[in-house]
mmCIF file of C-alpha atoms in Angstrom:
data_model
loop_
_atom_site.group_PDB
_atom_site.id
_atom_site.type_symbol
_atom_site.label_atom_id
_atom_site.label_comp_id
_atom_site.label_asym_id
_atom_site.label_seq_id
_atom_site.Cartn_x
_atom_site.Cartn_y
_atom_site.Cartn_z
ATOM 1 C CA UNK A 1 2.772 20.060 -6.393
ATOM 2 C CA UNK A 2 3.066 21.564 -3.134
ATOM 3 C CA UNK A 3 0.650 20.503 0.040
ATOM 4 C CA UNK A 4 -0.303 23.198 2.250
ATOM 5 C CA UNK A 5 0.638 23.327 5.973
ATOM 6 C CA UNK A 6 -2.535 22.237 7.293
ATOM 7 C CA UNK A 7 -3.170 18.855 4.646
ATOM 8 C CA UNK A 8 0.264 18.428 5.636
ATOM 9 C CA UNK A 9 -0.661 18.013 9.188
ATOM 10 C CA UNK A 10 -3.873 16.116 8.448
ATOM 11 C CA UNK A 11 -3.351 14.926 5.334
ATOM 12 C CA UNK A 12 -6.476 13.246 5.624
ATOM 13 C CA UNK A 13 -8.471 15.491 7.681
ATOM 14 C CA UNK A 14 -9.359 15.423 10.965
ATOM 15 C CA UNK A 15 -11.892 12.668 12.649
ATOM 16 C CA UNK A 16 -15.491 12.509 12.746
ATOM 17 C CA UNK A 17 -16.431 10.595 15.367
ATOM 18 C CA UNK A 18 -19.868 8.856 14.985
ATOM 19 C CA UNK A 19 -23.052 9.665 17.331
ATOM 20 C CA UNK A 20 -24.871 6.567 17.424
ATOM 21 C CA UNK A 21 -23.580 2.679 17.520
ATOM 22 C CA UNK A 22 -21.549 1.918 14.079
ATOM 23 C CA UNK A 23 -23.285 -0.888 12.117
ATOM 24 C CA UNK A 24 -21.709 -4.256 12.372
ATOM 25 C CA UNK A 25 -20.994 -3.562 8.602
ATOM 26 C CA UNK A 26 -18.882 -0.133 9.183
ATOM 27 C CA UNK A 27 -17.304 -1.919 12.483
ATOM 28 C CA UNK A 28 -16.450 -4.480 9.713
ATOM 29 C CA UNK A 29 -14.557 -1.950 7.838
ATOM 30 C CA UNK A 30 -12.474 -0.289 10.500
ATOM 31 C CA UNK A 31 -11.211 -3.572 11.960
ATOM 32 C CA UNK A 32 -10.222 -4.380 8.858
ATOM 33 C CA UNK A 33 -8.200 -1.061 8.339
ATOM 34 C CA UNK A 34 -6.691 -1.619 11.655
ATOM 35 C CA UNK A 35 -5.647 -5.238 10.993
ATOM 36 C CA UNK A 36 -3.631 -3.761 7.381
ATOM 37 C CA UNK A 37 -1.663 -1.080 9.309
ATOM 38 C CA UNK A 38 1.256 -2.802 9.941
ATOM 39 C CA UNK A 39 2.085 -4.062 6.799
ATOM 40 C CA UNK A 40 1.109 -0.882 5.135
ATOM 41 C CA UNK A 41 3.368 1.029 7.607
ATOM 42 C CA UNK A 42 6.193 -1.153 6.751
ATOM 43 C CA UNK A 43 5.670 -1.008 3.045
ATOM 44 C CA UNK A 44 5.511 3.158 3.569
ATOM 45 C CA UNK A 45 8.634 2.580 5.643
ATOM 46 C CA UNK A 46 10.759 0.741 2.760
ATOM 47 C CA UNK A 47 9.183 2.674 0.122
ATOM 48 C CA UNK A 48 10.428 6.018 1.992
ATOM 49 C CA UNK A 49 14.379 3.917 2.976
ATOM 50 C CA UNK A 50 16.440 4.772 5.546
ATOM 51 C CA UNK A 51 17.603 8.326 4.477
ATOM 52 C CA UNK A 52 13.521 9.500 3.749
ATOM 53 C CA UNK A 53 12.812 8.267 7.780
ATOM 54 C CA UNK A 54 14.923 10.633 8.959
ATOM 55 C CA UNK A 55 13.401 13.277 7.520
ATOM 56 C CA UNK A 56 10.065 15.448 8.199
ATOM 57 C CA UNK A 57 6.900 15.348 6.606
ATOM 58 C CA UNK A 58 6.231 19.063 7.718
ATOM 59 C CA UNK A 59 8.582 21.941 8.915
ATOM 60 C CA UNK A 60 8.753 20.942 12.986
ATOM 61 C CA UNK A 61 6.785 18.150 12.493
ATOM 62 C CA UNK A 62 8.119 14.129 13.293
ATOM 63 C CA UNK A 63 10.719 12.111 11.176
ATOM 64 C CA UNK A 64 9.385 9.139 9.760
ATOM 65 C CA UNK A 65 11.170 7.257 12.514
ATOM 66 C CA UNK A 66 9.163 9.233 15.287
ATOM 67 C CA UNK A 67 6.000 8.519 13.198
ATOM 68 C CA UNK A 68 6.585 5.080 13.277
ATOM 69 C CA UNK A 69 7.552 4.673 16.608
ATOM 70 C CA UNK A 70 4.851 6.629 17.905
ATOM 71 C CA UNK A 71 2.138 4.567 16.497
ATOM 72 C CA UNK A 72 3.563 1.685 18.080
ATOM 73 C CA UNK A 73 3.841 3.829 21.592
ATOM 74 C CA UNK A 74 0.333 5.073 20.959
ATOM 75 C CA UNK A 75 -1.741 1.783 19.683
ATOM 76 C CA UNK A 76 -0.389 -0.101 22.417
ATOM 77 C CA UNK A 77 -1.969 2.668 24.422
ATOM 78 C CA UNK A 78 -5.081 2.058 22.591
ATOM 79 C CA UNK A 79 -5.436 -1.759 22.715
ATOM 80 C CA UNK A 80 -5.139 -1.687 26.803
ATOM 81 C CA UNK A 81 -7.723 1.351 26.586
ATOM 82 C CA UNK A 82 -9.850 -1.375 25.226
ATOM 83 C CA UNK A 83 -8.926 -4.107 27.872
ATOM 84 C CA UNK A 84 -9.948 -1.494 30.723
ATOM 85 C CA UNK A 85 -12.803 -0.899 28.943
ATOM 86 C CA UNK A 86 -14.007 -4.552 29.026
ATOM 87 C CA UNK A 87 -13.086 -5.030 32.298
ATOM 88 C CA UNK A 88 -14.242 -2.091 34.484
ATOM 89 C CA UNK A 89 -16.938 0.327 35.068
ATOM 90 C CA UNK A 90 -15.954 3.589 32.353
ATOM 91 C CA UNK A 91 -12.269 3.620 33.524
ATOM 92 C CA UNK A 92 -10.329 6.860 33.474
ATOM 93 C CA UNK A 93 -7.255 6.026 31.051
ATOM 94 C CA UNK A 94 -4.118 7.768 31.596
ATOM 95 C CA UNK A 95 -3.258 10.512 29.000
ATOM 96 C CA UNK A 96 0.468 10.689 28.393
ATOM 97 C CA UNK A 97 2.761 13.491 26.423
ATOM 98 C CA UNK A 98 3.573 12.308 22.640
ATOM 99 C CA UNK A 99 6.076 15.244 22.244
ATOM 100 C CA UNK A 100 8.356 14.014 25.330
ATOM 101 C CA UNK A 101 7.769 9.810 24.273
ATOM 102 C CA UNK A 102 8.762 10.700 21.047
ATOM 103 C CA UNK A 103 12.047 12.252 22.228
ATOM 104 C CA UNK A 104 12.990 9.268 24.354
ATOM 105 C CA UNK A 105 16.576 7.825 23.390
ATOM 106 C CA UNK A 106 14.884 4.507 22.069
ATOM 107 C CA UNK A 107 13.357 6.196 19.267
ATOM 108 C CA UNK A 108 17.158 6.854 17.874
ATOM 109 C CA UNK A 109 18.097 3.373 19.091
ATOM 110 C CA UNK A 110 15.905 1.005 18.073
ATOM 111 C CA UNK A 111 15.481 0.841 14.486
ATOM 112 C CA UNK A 112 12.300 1.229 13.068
ATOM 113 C CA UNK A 113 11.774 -2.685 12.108
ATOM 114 C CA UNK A 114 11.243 -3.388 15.939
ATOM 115 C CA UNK A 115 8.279 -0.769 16.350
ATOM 116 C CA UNK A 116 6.883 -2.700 13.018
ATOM 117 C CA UNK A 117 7.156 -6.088 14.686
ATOM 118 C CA UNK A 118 5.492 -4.577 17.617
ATOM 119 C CA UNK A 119 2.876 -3.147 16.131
ATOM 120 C CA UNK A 120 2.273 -6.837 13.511
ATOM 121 C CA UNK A 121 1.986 -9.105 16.666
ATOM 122 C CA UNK A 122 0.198 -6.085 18.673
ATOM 123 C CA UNK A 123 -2.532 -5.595 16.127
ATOM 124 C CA UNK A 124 -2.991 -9.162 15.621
ATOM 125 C CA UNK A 125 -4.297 -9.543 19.639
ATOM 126 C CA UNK A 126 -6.082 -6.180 19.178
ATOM 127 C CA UNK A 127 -8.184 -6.920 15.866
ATOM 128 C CA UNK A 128 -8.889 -10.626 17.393
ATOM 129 C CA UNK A 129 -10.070 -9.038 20.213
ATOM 130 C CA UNK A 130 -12.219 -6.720 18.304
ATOM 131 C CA UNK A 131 -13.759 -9.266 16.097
ATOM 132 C CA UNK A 132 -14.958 -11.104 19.336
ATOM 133 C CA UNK A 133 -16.729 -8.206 21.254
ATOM 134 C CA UNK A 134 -20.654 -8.560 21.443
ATOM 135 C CA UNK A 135 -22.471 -5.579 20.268
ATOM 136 C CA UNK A 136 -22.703 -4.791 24.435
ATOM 137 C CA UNK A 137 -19.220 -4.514 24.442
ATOM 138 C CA UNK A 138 -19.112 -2.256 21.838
ATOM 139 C CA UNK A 139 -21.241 0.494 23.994
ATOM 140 C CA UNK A 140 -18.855 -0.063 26.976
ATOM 141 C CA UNK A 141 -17.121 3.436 27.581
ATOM 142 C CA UNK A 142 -14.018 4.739 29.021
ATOM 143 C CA UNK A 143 -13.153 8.371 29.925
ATOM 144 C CA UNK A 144 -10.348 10.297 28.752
ATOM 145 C CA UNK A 145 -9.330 13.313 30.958
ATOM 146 C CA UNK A 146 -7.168 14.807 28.740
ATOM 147 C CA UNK A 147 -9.843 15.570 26.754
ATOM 148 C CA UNK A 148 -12.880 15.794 29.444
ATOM 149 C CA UNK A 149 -14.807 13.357 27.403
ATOM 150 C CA UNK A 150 -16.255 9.395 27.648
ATOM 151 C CA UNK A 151 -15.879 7.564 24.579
ATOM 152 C CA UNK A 152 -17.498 4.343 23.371
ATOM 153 C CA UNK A 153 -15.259 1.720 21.998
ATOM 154 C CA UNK A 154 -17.357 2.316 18.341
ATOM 155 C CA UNK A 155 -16.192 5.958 18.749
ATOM 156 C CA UNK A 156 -13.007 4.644 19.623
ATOM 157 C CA UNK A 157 -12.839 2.398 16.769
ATOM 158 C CA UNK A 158 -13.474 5.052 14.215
ATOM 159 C CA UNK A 159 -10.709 7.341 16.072
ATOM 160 C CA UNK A 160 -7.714 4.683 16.172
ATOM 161 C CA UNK A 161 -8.183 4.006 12.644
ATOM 162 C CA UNK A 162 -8.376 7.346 11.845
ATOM 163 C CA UNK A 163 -4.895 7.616 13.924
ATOM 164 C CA UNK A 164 -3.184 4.596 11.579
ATOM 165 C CA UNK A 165 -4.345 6.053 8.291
ATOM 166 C CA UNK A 166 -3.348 10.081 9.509
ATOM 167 C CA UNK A 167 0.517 9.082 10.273
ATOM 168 C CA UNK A 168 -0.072 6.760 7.440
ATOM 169 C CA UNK A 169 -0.332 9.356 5.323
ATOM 170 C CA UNK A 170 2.162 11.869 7.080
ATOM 171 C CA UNK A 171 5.026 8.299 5.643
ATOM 172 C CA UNK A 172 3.470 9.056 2.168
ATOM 173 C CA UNK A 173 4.349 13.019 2.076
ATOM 174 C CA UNK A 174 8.605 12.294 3.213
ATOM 175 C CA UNK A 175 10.444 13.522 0.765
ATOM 176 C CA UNK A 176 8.182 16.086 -0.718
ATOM 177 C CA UNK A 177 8.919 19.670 -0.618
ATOM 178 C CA UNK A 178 6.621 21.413 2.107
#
């Protein structure tokens, strides 16, 4: 069955970001989805072999490589958006282009098991640290100027996870007719 354009470019729709303070219940939750990423990645990445990375999971969209090695690029991003967070007054984080990091001559380089060791020791420090942050520290905020806007680190919780299970599911569509 064929996927439209648009589920193929959010497969799983795009994020809702939450208004008030998550529950420590529903924080609970999207640690936990955070802390299976990298094994699920590297499952989709064996499941899809070495021929399906190269390929696209929408007409002029990533390979499976680039999808890959931009979630490494972009979580570790997202764990030292967290330590700036913690450690200063609603820091301004640096926004950086995805299209011109994902043509850098590492992603063609490097094979694809180095972005998944990356991203198994990063998310162990990142979900450690996010088990350990007082309910405070979840409030703390940091602004993004790309986007004009101040997020809380439970809005940014709900967004990062959203970002592993999206590309997640852009590794599940390689290989299908689009």
């Amino acid at each position: 069955m064929e996927t439209p354009l648009i589920d193929r470019q959010y497969p799983i729709g795009k994020p809702e970001l939450p208004t008030q303070p998550l529950t420590p219940a529903e924080r609970a939750d999207y640690i936990e989805q955070l802390a299976a990423l990298p094994a699920q990645l590297t499952a989709a990445a064996r499941q899809a072999g070495g021929a399906g990375l190269e390929q696209s999971y929408r007409p002029g969209g990533w390979s499976g490589r680039q999808v890959i090695h931009h979630v490494a690029d972009v979580h570790l991003n997202f764990y030292l958006r967290y330590r700036l967070a913690l450690t200063e007054d609603n820091p301004t984080i640096r926004a950086f282009d995805m299209n011109a990091w994902a043509a850098l001559p590492d992603n063609d380089a490097v094979p694809v098991t180095v972005s998944l060791a990356l991203l198994e020791a990063l998310h162990s420090r990142w979900v450690t640290l996010l088990w350990h942050l007082t309910e405070t520290e979840w409030q703390r905020t940091f602004y993004h100027p790309l986007y004009d806007r101040t997020y809380t680190l439970d809005q940014a919780l709900v967004q990062y996870s959203w970002h592993g299970r999206h590309h997640l599911a852009h590794l599940g569509l390689l290989g299908e007719e689009g």
